[in-house]
XYZ file of C-alpha atoms in Angstrom:
669
model
C -23.780 -10.643 3.348
C -25.847 -13.438 1.829
C -26.382 -11.563 -1.434
C -22.643 -11.457 -2.138
C -21.779 -14.861 -3.551
C -18.921 -16.893 -2.111
C -17.910 -14.969 1.021
C -20.531 -16.078 3.517
C -17.844 -16.651 6.157
C -16.208 -13.208 5.893
C -17.808 -11.206 8.684
C -16.274 -7.875 9.773
C -18.944 -7.111 12.380
C -17.613 -9.271 15.225
C -17.308 -7.556 18.603
C -14.212 -7.973 20.783
C -15.939 -10.682 22.839
C -17.149 -12.495 19.703
C -13.598 -12.512 18.310
C -12.486 -14.256 21.488
C -15.358 -16.789 21.332
C -14.814 -17.558 17.636
C -11.103 -18.045 18.250
C -11.870 -20.735 20.814
C -14.376 -22.394 18.450
C -11.847 -22.484 15.618
C -9.250 -24.042 17.888
C -11.696 -26.759 18.951
C -12.692 -27.497 15.354
C -9.111 -27.598 14.099
C -7.897 -29.802 16.959
C -10.697 -32.256 16.156
C -9.459 -32.556 12.547
C -5.876 -33.196 13.658
C -7.032 -35.691 16.301
C -9.022 -37.513 13.643
C -5.995 -37.847 11.333
C -3.557 -38.575 14.145
C -5.708 -41.413 15.541
C -5.800 -43.331 12.249
C -4.044 -46.687 12.152
C -1.170 -46.557 9.673
C -2.699 -49.319 7.560
C -5.907 -47.261 7.216
C -4.265 -44.043 6.082
C -5.255 -42.950 2.565
C -5.615 -39.824 0.431
C -9.282 -39.288 1.340
C -8.825 -39.345 5.127
C -5.636 -37.254 5.280
C -4.755 -34.965 2.349
C -8.344 -34.348 1.307
C -9.485 -33.696 4.883
C -6.563 -31.364 5.625
C -7.014 -29.418 2.394
C -10.729 -28.893 3.006
C -10.259 -27.870 6.615
C -7.436 -25.440 5.878
C -9.604 -23.658 3.307
C -12.095 -22.954 6.102
C -9.462 -22.378 8.795
C -7.538 -19.713 6.856
C -10.718 -17.745 6.096
C -11.827 -17.799 9.731
C -8.333 -16.833 10.812
C -8.505 -13.757 8.574
C -11.791 -12.684 10.173
C -10.187 -12.938 13.597
C -6.712 -11.535 12.896
C -7.111 -8.955 10.104
C -9.005 -6.436 12.309
C -5.869 -5.739 14.375
C -4.483 -3.990 11.272
C -7.551 -2.053 10.108
C -10.332 -1.759 12.689
C -11.105 1.807 13.838
C -12.021 0.344 17.256
C -9.043 -0.073 19.614
C -10.863 -2.711 21.695
C -11.417 -4.807 18.567
C -7.788 -4.315 17.480
C -6.613 -5.541 20.865
C -8.963 -8.539 20.800
C -7.720 -9.357 17.297
C -4.103 -9.150 18.431
C -4.858 -11.508 21.322
C -6.602 -13.859 18.890
C -3.535 -13.764 16.647
C -1.313 -14.727 19.579
C -3.642 -17.505 20.685
C -4.016 -18.915 17.161
C -0.286 -18.662 16.508
C 0.482 -20.612 19.669
C -2.136 -23.177 18.731
C -0.705 -23.499 15.211
C 2.715 -24.133 16.711
C 1.150 -26.919 18.773
C -0.545 -28.442 15.701
C 2.637 -28.174 13.622
C 4.318 -30.350 16.270
C 1.812 -33.220 16.047
C 4.071 -36.222 15.667
C 1.074 -38.568 15.270
C -0.171 -36.652 12.219
C 3.363 -36.457 10.793
C 3.883 -40.214 11.186
C 0.660 -40.967 9.319
C 1.651 -38.621 6.491
C 5.035 -40.364 6.216
C 3.243 -43.697 6.218
C 0.934 -42.517 3.430
C 3.906 -41.482 1.310
C 5.765 -44.750 1.900
C 2.842 -47.131 1.470
C 0.754 -45.687 -1.362
C 0.792 -48.037 -4.318
C 0.482 -45.400 -7.052
C 0.809 -41.619 -7.369
C -2.156 -39.374 -6.601
C -4.267 -38.294 -9.568
C -3.139 -34.669 -9.257
C 0.578 -33.739 -9.139
C -0.351 -30.897 -6.770
C -1.613 -33.445 -4.234
C 1.780 -35.167 -4.382
C 3.441 -31.794 -3.879
C 1.152 -31.050 -0.922
C 2.085 -34.295 0.812
C 5.800 -33.733 0.148
C 5.538 -30.183 1.512
C 3.756 -31.301 4.695
C 6.426 -33.906 5.371
C 9.219 -31.448 4.626
C 7.671 -28.914 7.018
C 7.310 -31.641 9.629
C 11.016 -32.452 9.454
C 11.850 -28.738 9.640
C 9.803 -28.689 12.858
C 11.862 -31.591 14.240
C 9.051 -34.149 14.206
C 11.578 -36.877 13.415
C 13.427 -36.065 16.662
C 12.818 -37.083 20.297
C 9.858 -35.893 22.345
C 12.145 -33.845 24.591
C 13.621 -31.983 21.609
C 10.189 -31.472 20.057
C 8.917 -29.919 23.277
C 11.842 -27.512 23.306
C 11.218 -26.522 19.668
C 7.521 -25.995 20.415
C 8.308 -23.576 23.244
C 10.801 -21.669 21.090
C 8.295 -21.351 18.242
C 5.563 -20.098 20.571
C 7.881 -17.474 21.993
C 8.982 -16.393 18.488
C 5.352 -16.060 17.443
C 4.419 -13.928 20.457
C 7.432 -11.666 20.004
C 6.670 -11.074 16.316
C 3.095 -10.068 17.114
C 4.246 -7.711 19.879
C 6.800 -6.101 17.544
C 4.086 -5.295 14.983
C 1.591 -4.131 17.611
C 4.144 -1.723 19.064
C 4.668 -0.176 15.630
C 0.967 0.037 14.807
C 0.187 1.772 18.100
C 3.190 4.154 17.963
C 1.802 7.712 17.955
C 4.645 10.205 18.474
C 3.761 13.795 17.560
C 6.379 16.503 17.027
C 5.642 20.214 16.841
C 7.301 22.731 14.520
C 6.850 26.377 13.733
C 5.916 27.204 10.161
C 9.416 28.664 9.683
C 10.893 25.311 10.697
C 8.772 23.685 7.966
C 10.175 25.962 5.236
C 10.353 24.280 1.841
C 7.134 22.336 2.307
C 4.091 23.293 0.204
C 1.708 25.681 1.947
C -1.236 23.309 1.442
C 0.695 20.557 3.254
C 1.469 22.855 6.179
C -2.160 23.994 6.283
C -3.306 20.360 6.470
C -1.378 19.819 9.723
C -3.185 20.207 13.045
C -2.194 23.155 15.228
C -1.135 23.089 18.859
C -2.355 25.734 21.313
C 0.677 27.926 20.632
C 0.133 27.771 16.860
C 2.871 25.269 16.058
C 2.113 22.529 13.534
C 1.788 18.883 14.621
C 3.766 16.336 12.600
C 3.363 12.588 13.191
C 5.815 9.876 12.163
C 3.229 8.267 9.870
C 4.181 8.090 6.202
C 1.918 10.888 4.841
C 3.676 13.333 7.221
C 7.173 11.935 7.557
C 8.179 11.383 3.941
C 7.017 14.759 2.552
C 8.949 16.465 5.357
C 12.102 14.459 4.722
C 11.912 15.172 1.007
C 11.106 18.880 1.093
C 11.902 20.515 4.476
C 14.911 22.742 3.771
C 15.760 23.256 7.460
C 18.313 20.540 8.329
C 17.516 20.767 12.055
C 13.871 19.932 11.330
C 14.895 16.937 9.237
C 17.396 15.810 11.877
C 14.758 15.964 14.621
C 12.288 13.988 12.502
C 14.793 11.396 11.283
C 16.076 10.746 14.800
C 12.525 10.297 16.096
C 11.538 8.098 13.119
C 14.500 5.748 13.554
C 13.966 5.678 17.317
C 10.388 4.399 17.080
C 9.806 1.610 19.615
C 13.568 1.729 20.220
C 13.714 0.136 23.640
C 10.987 -2.488 23.364
C 11.492 -3.566 19.745
C 15.301 -3.675 19.882
C 14.988 -6.114 22.778
C 12.395 -8.135 20.849
C 14.484 -8.342 17.664
C 17.629 -9.363 19.540
C 15.734 -12.070 21.432
C 14.278 -13.260 18.111
C 17.801 -13.569 16.673
C 18.878 -15.763 19.610
C 15.761 -17.938 19.503
C 15.922 -18.440 15.733
C 19.566 -19.472 15.894
C 18.870 -21.800 18.835
C 16.147 -23.575 16.861
C 18.326 -23.819 13.748
C 21.095 -25.432 15.800
C 18.688 -27.968 17.330
C 17.466 -28.903 13.836
C 21.025 -29.382 12.534
C 21.445 -26.192 10.488
C 24.598 -24.064 10.913
C 22.614 -20.796 10.943
C 19.036 -19.519 10.863
C 19.776 -18.194 7.387
C 20.682 -21.715 6.231
C 17.417 -23.007 7.667
C 15.289 -20.341 5.961
C 16.988 -20.307 2.552
C 16.687 -24.073 2.126
C 13.060 -23.425 1.050
C 13.886 -20.455 -1.219
C 15.129 -19.981 -4.776
C 18.461 -18.738 -3.377
C 18.955 -22.055 -1.513
C 22.039 -21.107 0.583
C 23.497 -18.124 2.525
C 26.623 -18.418 0.365
C 24.639 -17.708 -2.818
C 22.972 -14.729 -1.153
C 26.296 -13.429 0.129
C 27.833 -13.675 -3.339
C 24.778 -11.975 -4.867
C 24.872 -9.071 -2.402
C 28.655 -8.574 -2.426
C 28.829 -8.708 -6.230
C 25.986 -6.211 -6.523
C 27.605 -3.987 -3.874
C 30.800 -3.895 -5.910
C 28.881 -2.946 -9.057
C 26.680 -0.345 -7.341
C 29.340 1.385 -5.233
C 30.705 3.649 -8.032
C 27.129 4.750 -8.855
C 26.441 5.367 -5.170
C 29.621 7.415 -4.757
C 28.622 9.549 -7.747
C 25.187 10.104 -6.179
C 26.708 11.146 -2.837
C 29.141 13.506 -4.549
C 26.250 15.180 -6.395
C 24.413 15.520 -3.075
C 27.465 17.067 -1.379
C 27.738 19.651 -4.147
C 24.054 20.542 -3.807
C 24.385 20.710 -0.029
C 27.364 23.101 -0.233
C 25.437 25.413 -2.561
C 22.282 25.341 -0.480
C 23.955 25.819 2.908
C 25.766 28.863 1.528
C 22.559 30.245 0.022
C 20.333 29.643 3.070
C 22.931 30.312 5.744
C 23.099 26.831 7.270
C 26.324 25.321 8.593
C 27.806 22.734 6.202
C 29.370 19.672 7.862
C 30.537 18.397 4.426
C 28.853 14.999 4.722
C 25.539 13.396 3.844
C 23.753 12.369 7.039
C 20.736 10.117 7.461
C 18.470 13.175 7.604
C 19.977 14.552 4.380
C 19.491 11.495 2.202
C 15.864 11.737 1.059
C 16.046 15.530 0.848
C 19.003 15.555 -1.532
C 17.673 12.597 -3.483
C 14.655 14.819 -4.152
C 16.906 17.766 -4.993
C 18.806 15.639 -7.527
C 15.508 14.711 -9.183
C 14.518 18.372 -9.307
C 17.859 19.768 -10.535
C 19.289 17.021 -12.746
C 15.982 15.759 -14.099
C 13.719 18.791 -13.605
C 11.137 16.678 -11.767
C 9.124 18.766 -9.335
C 7.432 16.083 -7.233
C 4.929 18.482 -5.694
C 3.875 19.789 -9.113
C 3.842 16.257 -10.480
C 1.483 14.927 -7.803
C -1.161 17.450 -8.897
C -1.608 15.174 -11.924
C -2.105 12.061 -9.789
C -5.368 12.470 -7.859
C -6.167 9.170 -6.194
C -9.506 8.764 -7.982
C -7.869 9.127 -11.419
C -4.979 6.830 -10.524
C -7.390 4.216 -9.176
C -9.576 4.287 -12.295
C -6.557 4.108 -14.589
C -4.890 1.343 -12.580
C -8.028 -0.794 -12.468
C -8.603 -0.348 -16.213
C -4.989 -1.268 -17.031
C -5.125 -4.434 -14.943
C -8.484 -5.411 -16.436
C -7.247 -4.947 -19.987
C -3.901 -6.618 -19.418
C -5.226 -9.697 -17.599
C -8.637 -9.889 -19.330
C -10.601 -9.348 -16.126
C -13.708 -7.363 -15.219
C -14.029 -5.451 -11.926
C -17.352 -4.210 -10.534
C -17.683 -2.150 -7.357
C -20.071 -3.536 -4.744
C -22.634 -1.005 -3.541
C -22.962 -0.761 0.270
C -20.363 -3.482 0.838
C -19.852 -5.358 4.127
C -16.621 -3.671 5.299
C -14.762 -2.845 8.542
C -14.965 0.942 8.072
C -16.712 3.408 5.766
C -13.476 4.259 3.906
C -13.026 0.709 2.569
C -14.350 -0.189 -0.901
C -15.090 -3.641 -2.327
C -14.999 -5.002 -5.905
C -15.907 -8.286 -7.561
C -13.533 -9.853 -10.102
C -14.726 -11.861 -13.098
C -12.986 -13.410 -16.059
C -13.791 -10.996 -18.902
C -14.352 -13.706 -21.526
C -16.336 -16.318 -19.594
C -17.960 -14.002 -17.031
C -16.970 -16.481 -14.314
C -16.724 -14.985 -10.822
C -13.162 -15.349 -9.469
C -13.393 -13.466 -6.178
C -13.319 -10.055 -4.520
C -10.874 -7.416 -3.367
C -11.038 -4.520 -0.921
C -9.267 -1.156 -1.065
C -8.542 0.579 2.267
C -6.223 3.429 1.333
C -6.134 6.148 4.033
C -4.354 6.326 7.414
C -6.247 5.958 10.701
C -5.144 5.783 14.305
C -3.918 2.275 15.099
C -4.047 1.167 11.464
C -1.279 -0.847 9.791
C 1.308 1.786 8.911
C 2.699 0.595 5.578
C 1.168 -0.562 2.295
C 0.426 -4.263 1.907
C -1.842 -6.902 0.434
C -3.634 -9.160 2.921
C -4.948 -12.460 1.483
C -8.224 -12.967 3.337
C -9.628 -16.070 1.657
C -7.604 -18.547 -0.365
C -8.731 -19.391 -3.873
C -8.686 -23.197 -3.809
C -10.610 -26.344 -4.672
C -13.198 -27.722 -2.256
C -14.087 -31.377 -1.681
C -17.202 -31.186 -3.871
C -15.087 -30.019 -6.825
C -16.239 -26.394 -6.632
C -13.783 -23.531 -6.053
C -13.601 -21.326 -3.008
C -13.428 -17.744 -4.246
C -10.284 -15.731 -3.567
C -10.560 -12.553 -1.469
C -7.774 -10.049 -0.760
C -7.430 -6.567 0.703
C -5.014 -3.834 -0.279
C -4.214 -1.612 2.694
C -2.318 1.671 2.266
C -1.758 5.068 3.885
C -2.177 7.665 1.147
C -2.826 11.307 2.030
C -6.454 11.956 2.934
C -8.486 14.417 0.841
C -9.293 17.817 2.335
C -11.991 20.397 1.581
C -9.544 22.243 -0.664
C -8.110 19.360 -2.667
C -8.483 15.617 -3.258
C -5.968 12.981 -2.217
C -2.919 13.491 -4.448
C -0.279 10.782 -4.855
C 3.461 11.165 -5.147
C 4.754 9.160 -8.099
C 6.432 6.790 -5.628
C 2.969 6.160 -4.148
C 1.569 5.422 -7.613
C 4.352 2.841 -7.910
C 3.464 1.407 -4.485
C -0.194 1.212 -5.537
C 0.708 -0.751 -8.678
C 3.003 -3.033 -6.702
C 0.578 -3.964 -3.941
C -2.320 -4.348 -6.355
C -0.111 -6.792 -8.251
C -0.148 -8.972 -5.125
C -3.946 -8.680 -5.060
C -4.089 -9.977 -8.638
C -1.732 -12.827 -7.775
C -4.215 -13.886 -5.105
C -7.312 -13.421 -7.278
C -6.010 -15.194 -10.388
C -4.749 -18.327 -8.642
C -5.982 -21.724 -9.782
C -4.113 -23.730 -7.141
C -5.962 -26.661 -5.567
C -4.723 -26.233 -1.994
C -4.583 -23.147 0.281
C -0.910 -23.802 1.004
C -0.148 -23.009 -2.673
C -2.798 -20.349 -3.246
C -1.819 -17.034 -4.848
C 1.267 -15.486 -3.297
C 2.251 -18.702 -1.478
C 5.352 -19.087 -3.643
C 9.033 -19.045 -2.675
C 9.545 -15.890 -0.593
C 12.376 -14.677 -2.824
C 10.070 -14.887 -5.847
C 6.859 -13.521 -4.298
C 7.781 -9.905 -5.061
C 8.717 -10.561 -8.704
C 5.194 -10.450 -10.204
C 4.421 -7.181 -8.400
C 7.822 -5.654 -9.106
C 7.317 -6.420 -12.781
C 4.040 -4.484 -12.774
C 5.770 -1.398 -11.325
C 7.235 -0.921 -14.805
C 3.841 0.332 -16.040
C 4.388 3.408 -13.831
C 7.384 4.356 -15.987
C 5.809 3.914 -19.415
C 4.150 6.697 -21.410
C 0.799 5.122 -22.278
C -0.103 3.831 -18.783
C 1.040 7.095 -17.184
C -1.269 9.063 -19.474
C -4.162 6.768 -18.641
C -3.882 7.261 -14.881
C -3.139 10.976 -14.668
C -4.879 14.328 -15.134
C -4.678 17.598 -13.237
C -6.940 17.610 -10.202
C -8.283 21.114 -10.970
C -9.002 21.148 -14.696
C -8.479 17.552 -15.844
C -5.660 18.582 -18.187
C -3.286 15.784 -19.247
C 0.213 15.336 -17.860
C 2.357 17.636 -20.057
C 4.647 15.832 -22.514
C 7.758 17.516 -21.129
C 6.903 16.544 -17.553
C 6.110 13.006 -18.688
C 9.438 12.770 -20.509
C 11.478 14.056 -17.560
C 9.683 11.701 -15.162
C 10.505 8.642 -17.301
C 14.087 9.837 -17.712
C 14.400 10.225 -13.922
C 13.899 6.516 -13.261
C 17.613 5.994 -12.784
C 18.020 9.056 -10.575
C 19.719 8.008 -7.330
C 19.975 4.402 -8.574
C 23.248 3.887 -6.745
C 22.118 5.173 -3.360
C 18.675 3.560 -3.577
C 20.002 0.101 -4.424
C 22.857 0.317 -1.932
C 20.228 0.932 0.738
C 18.390 -2.226 -0.350
C 21.712 -4.090 -0.252
C 22.343 -2.643 3.236
C 19.001 -3.934 4.549
C 19.514 -7.352 2.964
C 23.085 -7.538 4.294
C 21.977 -6.508 7.791
C 19.296 -9.210 7.733
C 21.864 -11.836 6.731
C 24.420 -10.533 9.247
C 22.136 -10.866 12.255
C 20.785 -14.240 11.128
C 24.160 -15.902 10.672
C 25.255 -15.555 14.326
C 24.142 -16.565 17.828
C 23.585 -13.044 19.175
C 23.409 -9.617 17.590
C 23.934 -6.056 18.784
C 21.564 -4.793 16.120
C 22.316 -1.075 16.524
C 26.089 -1.489 16.151
C 25.758 -3.913 13.210
C 23.417 -1.501 11.423
C 25.819 1.383 12.091
C 28.812 -0.566 10.787
C 27.112 -1.804 7.629
C 25.592 1.594 6.855
C 29.036 3.163 6.915
C 30.624 0.342 4.894
C 27.944 -0.074 2.227
C 26.240 3.317 1.903
C 29.005 5.556 3.302
C 26.270 7.277 5.334
C 26.555 7.334 9.149
C 23.543 6.384 11.255
C 22.259 9.036 13.647
C 23.661 8.359 17.159
C 21.089 6.943 19.554
C 18.880 5.467 16.829
C 18.292 1.900 15.655
C 16.330 1.667 12.416
C 15.954 -2.101 12.873
C 13.614 -1.522 15.847
C 11.024 -0.439 13.266
C 12.151 -2.854 10.508
C 8.870 -4.758 10.586
C 9.884 -7.239 7.883
C 12.351 -8.915 10.247
C 9.648 -9.725 12.794
C 6.882 -10.298 10.264
C 8.140 -13.165 8.111
C 11.042 -11.819 6.030
C 13.769 -12.863 8.479
C 16.934 -14.064 6.675
C 15.246 -13.349 3.343
C 14.871 -9.591 2.939
C 17.340 -9.925 0.060
C 14.385 -11.468 -1.775
C 13.338 -7.987 -2.952
C 16.533 -7.599 -4.956
C 16.729 -11.291 -5.857
C 13.201 -11.309 -7.276
C 13.793 -8.038 -9.118
C 16.218 -9.936 -11.359
C 13.307 -12.071 -12.562
C 10.813 -9.201 -12.684
C 13.015 -7.279 -15.125
C 13.639 -10.381 -17.226
C 9.884 -10.958 -17.553
C 9.093 -7.328 -18.390
C 11.820 -6.616 -20.927
C 11.840 -10.045 -22.574
C 8.100 -10.270 -23.177
C 6.047 -7.125 -22.459
C 8.518 -4.436 -23.527
C 9.420 -6.456 -26.595
C 5.892 -7.469 -27.658
C 3.744 -4.624 -26.258
C 3.129 -3.523 -22.685
C -0.659 -3.473 -23.143
C -0.809 -6.608 -25.283
C -3.399 -8.810 -23.612
C -2.062 -11.964 -25.313
C 1.171 -11.550 -23.348
C -0.845 -10.526 -20.291
C -2.888 -13.711 -20.488
C 0.246 -15.825 -20.875
C 1.601 -14.070 -17.788
C -1.657 -14.753 -15.943
C -1.541 -18.418 -16.974
C 2.169 -19.114 -16.381
C 2.987 -16.874 -13.399
C -0.198 -15.933 -11.514
C -2.463 -18.968 -11.852
C -0.101 -21.681 -10.537
C 0.509 -19.933 -7.199
C 3.039 -22.140 -5.422
C 1.914 -25.354 -7.114
C 5.034 -25.166 -9.328
C 8.611 -24.141 -8.546
C 9.280 -20.515 -9.486
C 12.063 -21.482 -11.868
C 9.613 -23.679 -13.808
C 7.008 -20.901 -13.985
C 9.647 -18.497 -15.291
C 10.830 -20.993 -17.874
C 7.246 -21.515 -19.057
C 6.653 -17.778 -19.461
C 10.019 -16.800 -20.933
C 10.464 -19.849 -23.158
C 14.059 -20.152 -21.902
C 16.143 -20.127 -18.728
C 15.907 -16.775 -16.875
C 18.946 -14.481 -16.774
C 19.963 -11.163 -15.209
C 20.824 -9.130 -18.332
C 17.690 -6.965 -18.163
C 18.157 -6.376 -14.422
C 21.727 -5.137 -14.864
C 20.800 -2.954 -17.819
C 17.909 -1.438 -15.850
C 20.443 -0.290 -13.246
C 22.752 1.194 -15.862
C 25.319 -1.553 -15.318
C 27.428 -3.622 -17.653
C 25.756 -6.902 -18.596
C 27.420 -9.959 -17.115
C 26.255 -12.800 -14.907
C 25.815 -12.156 -11.208
C 27.083 -14.802 -8.812
């Protein structure tokens, strides 16, 4: 570890018992820092003994926390995953306790009120303001009795969120199908599935199995069985958790003087109020509904033809288990995109090389792979990141791209060490990990990516770059620590490279002979971008509307609310006995009352892409460097609206967003 500069604290070799011991040590060290600040006399409080001390400690604390808590998502060892989960719970409870330190809060308020002149750095002023704002949102200006109640609620919320995620990570349902029941799926996919004793094929509910089946299995009974199982994952335990979370969040919002949990959350977001979000979602629903109805009608026509041809009964409606299948069929028939043929041109190794080269060129960076890196499993790779012009080391990133038992089931970027300034004026290097679940290679063929997975790869790696390029002073503003309804915008903007001719050529070639992606296939792929636009975006609106619906009331019957909204917004009934929200990890993992941020931030992502890159050149490094400087480097040290204004040279608008959806250009509410 010592020969890799700047990550001496990042140790992935801790045993389960060592994780427990280090958790206790970190708690002791952190409590000592808070005790030190809290015991200061108000007349002695100054920048050096509060803000500077907190900033320095949090740089260390967040890195150590990553070492202790990240393994629950990626370690191949179940005992270590369980120890990491316990550490997460213990640290989360401790953080709740520290966030309720009225003595520390009072000294911060005193510092703000009594300082004779502003701090040298505007970011230090912002840090102090943020700490005080967070203190008030924790009720530190209220009575001891109320603070104690809030503390207990927050601890319970933290524990429930961790349990929700653990249940999903450990979920391991396996269904068995005959090869006839898997008709429509490529033979190589079927051959890759394990066999049971009676020769049936084993299908898990993990992404590399579930999504190919839902897109290509022509037997509706197979799809129905899978979809019901998928949307019943952790049904009993996680439905109870989510509904308790709704009650606890609303209870805390009421105590703090907010009408709803949504009001409490959105106060710190670009959207600001539930009313603005409601107007945004309802206006977009109205605009998208005609497109969605057209999509459903096209699906019904395809379903009628196929049921007649294959001899299946036609119920004359699009069910939950039909949706992805007929979305794929629309792509294949209307746009001539054969996803299984297309993925032969996207072997993971080629995509990775192309993606890394594009990011390096665009942002003027240099990546170098570390040989024999210190990692948590053999599949993970590690790279250093340097500024291409100065050669200055900026940090490191990891790639962990294949599924394993107990591993985090989605694709995500985990910031492991915050890029920030240390007390001696040096910078702590940024470190991040991209975790995904792409199909594993076999003896017969390498890992091949669906185009949607290429898009996911670009998106999540965009978050990695946000973390690595940051120049923020404090961990609280490092990298992706921006307003939650802006955090997706930089990554969403970079998805556009997956729909442009030059980048697509650079990250594709046939896995067998290295031949380039044929021009006709390339053209049809790009043209297909707006395939299923109505249905796809209505589903995003549904999820955002569901999130707002449950977080603007005291209690929520999540299954019935999801069923009602699905019928109203998408015109697609939910499968009886299921509750998709029991596996809607975002709502237990930090996106509560703000899932709409994906659509909200997409407005800004499209404005950035079309106004600058598409106009001036998508591989133009001058624009890329301006983007790095104005959007990535500040982290959360500036308001998102100011960063956008700096990059665009004007106020942002939604014209590009509406045009990208095939809609008439006018201002959204």
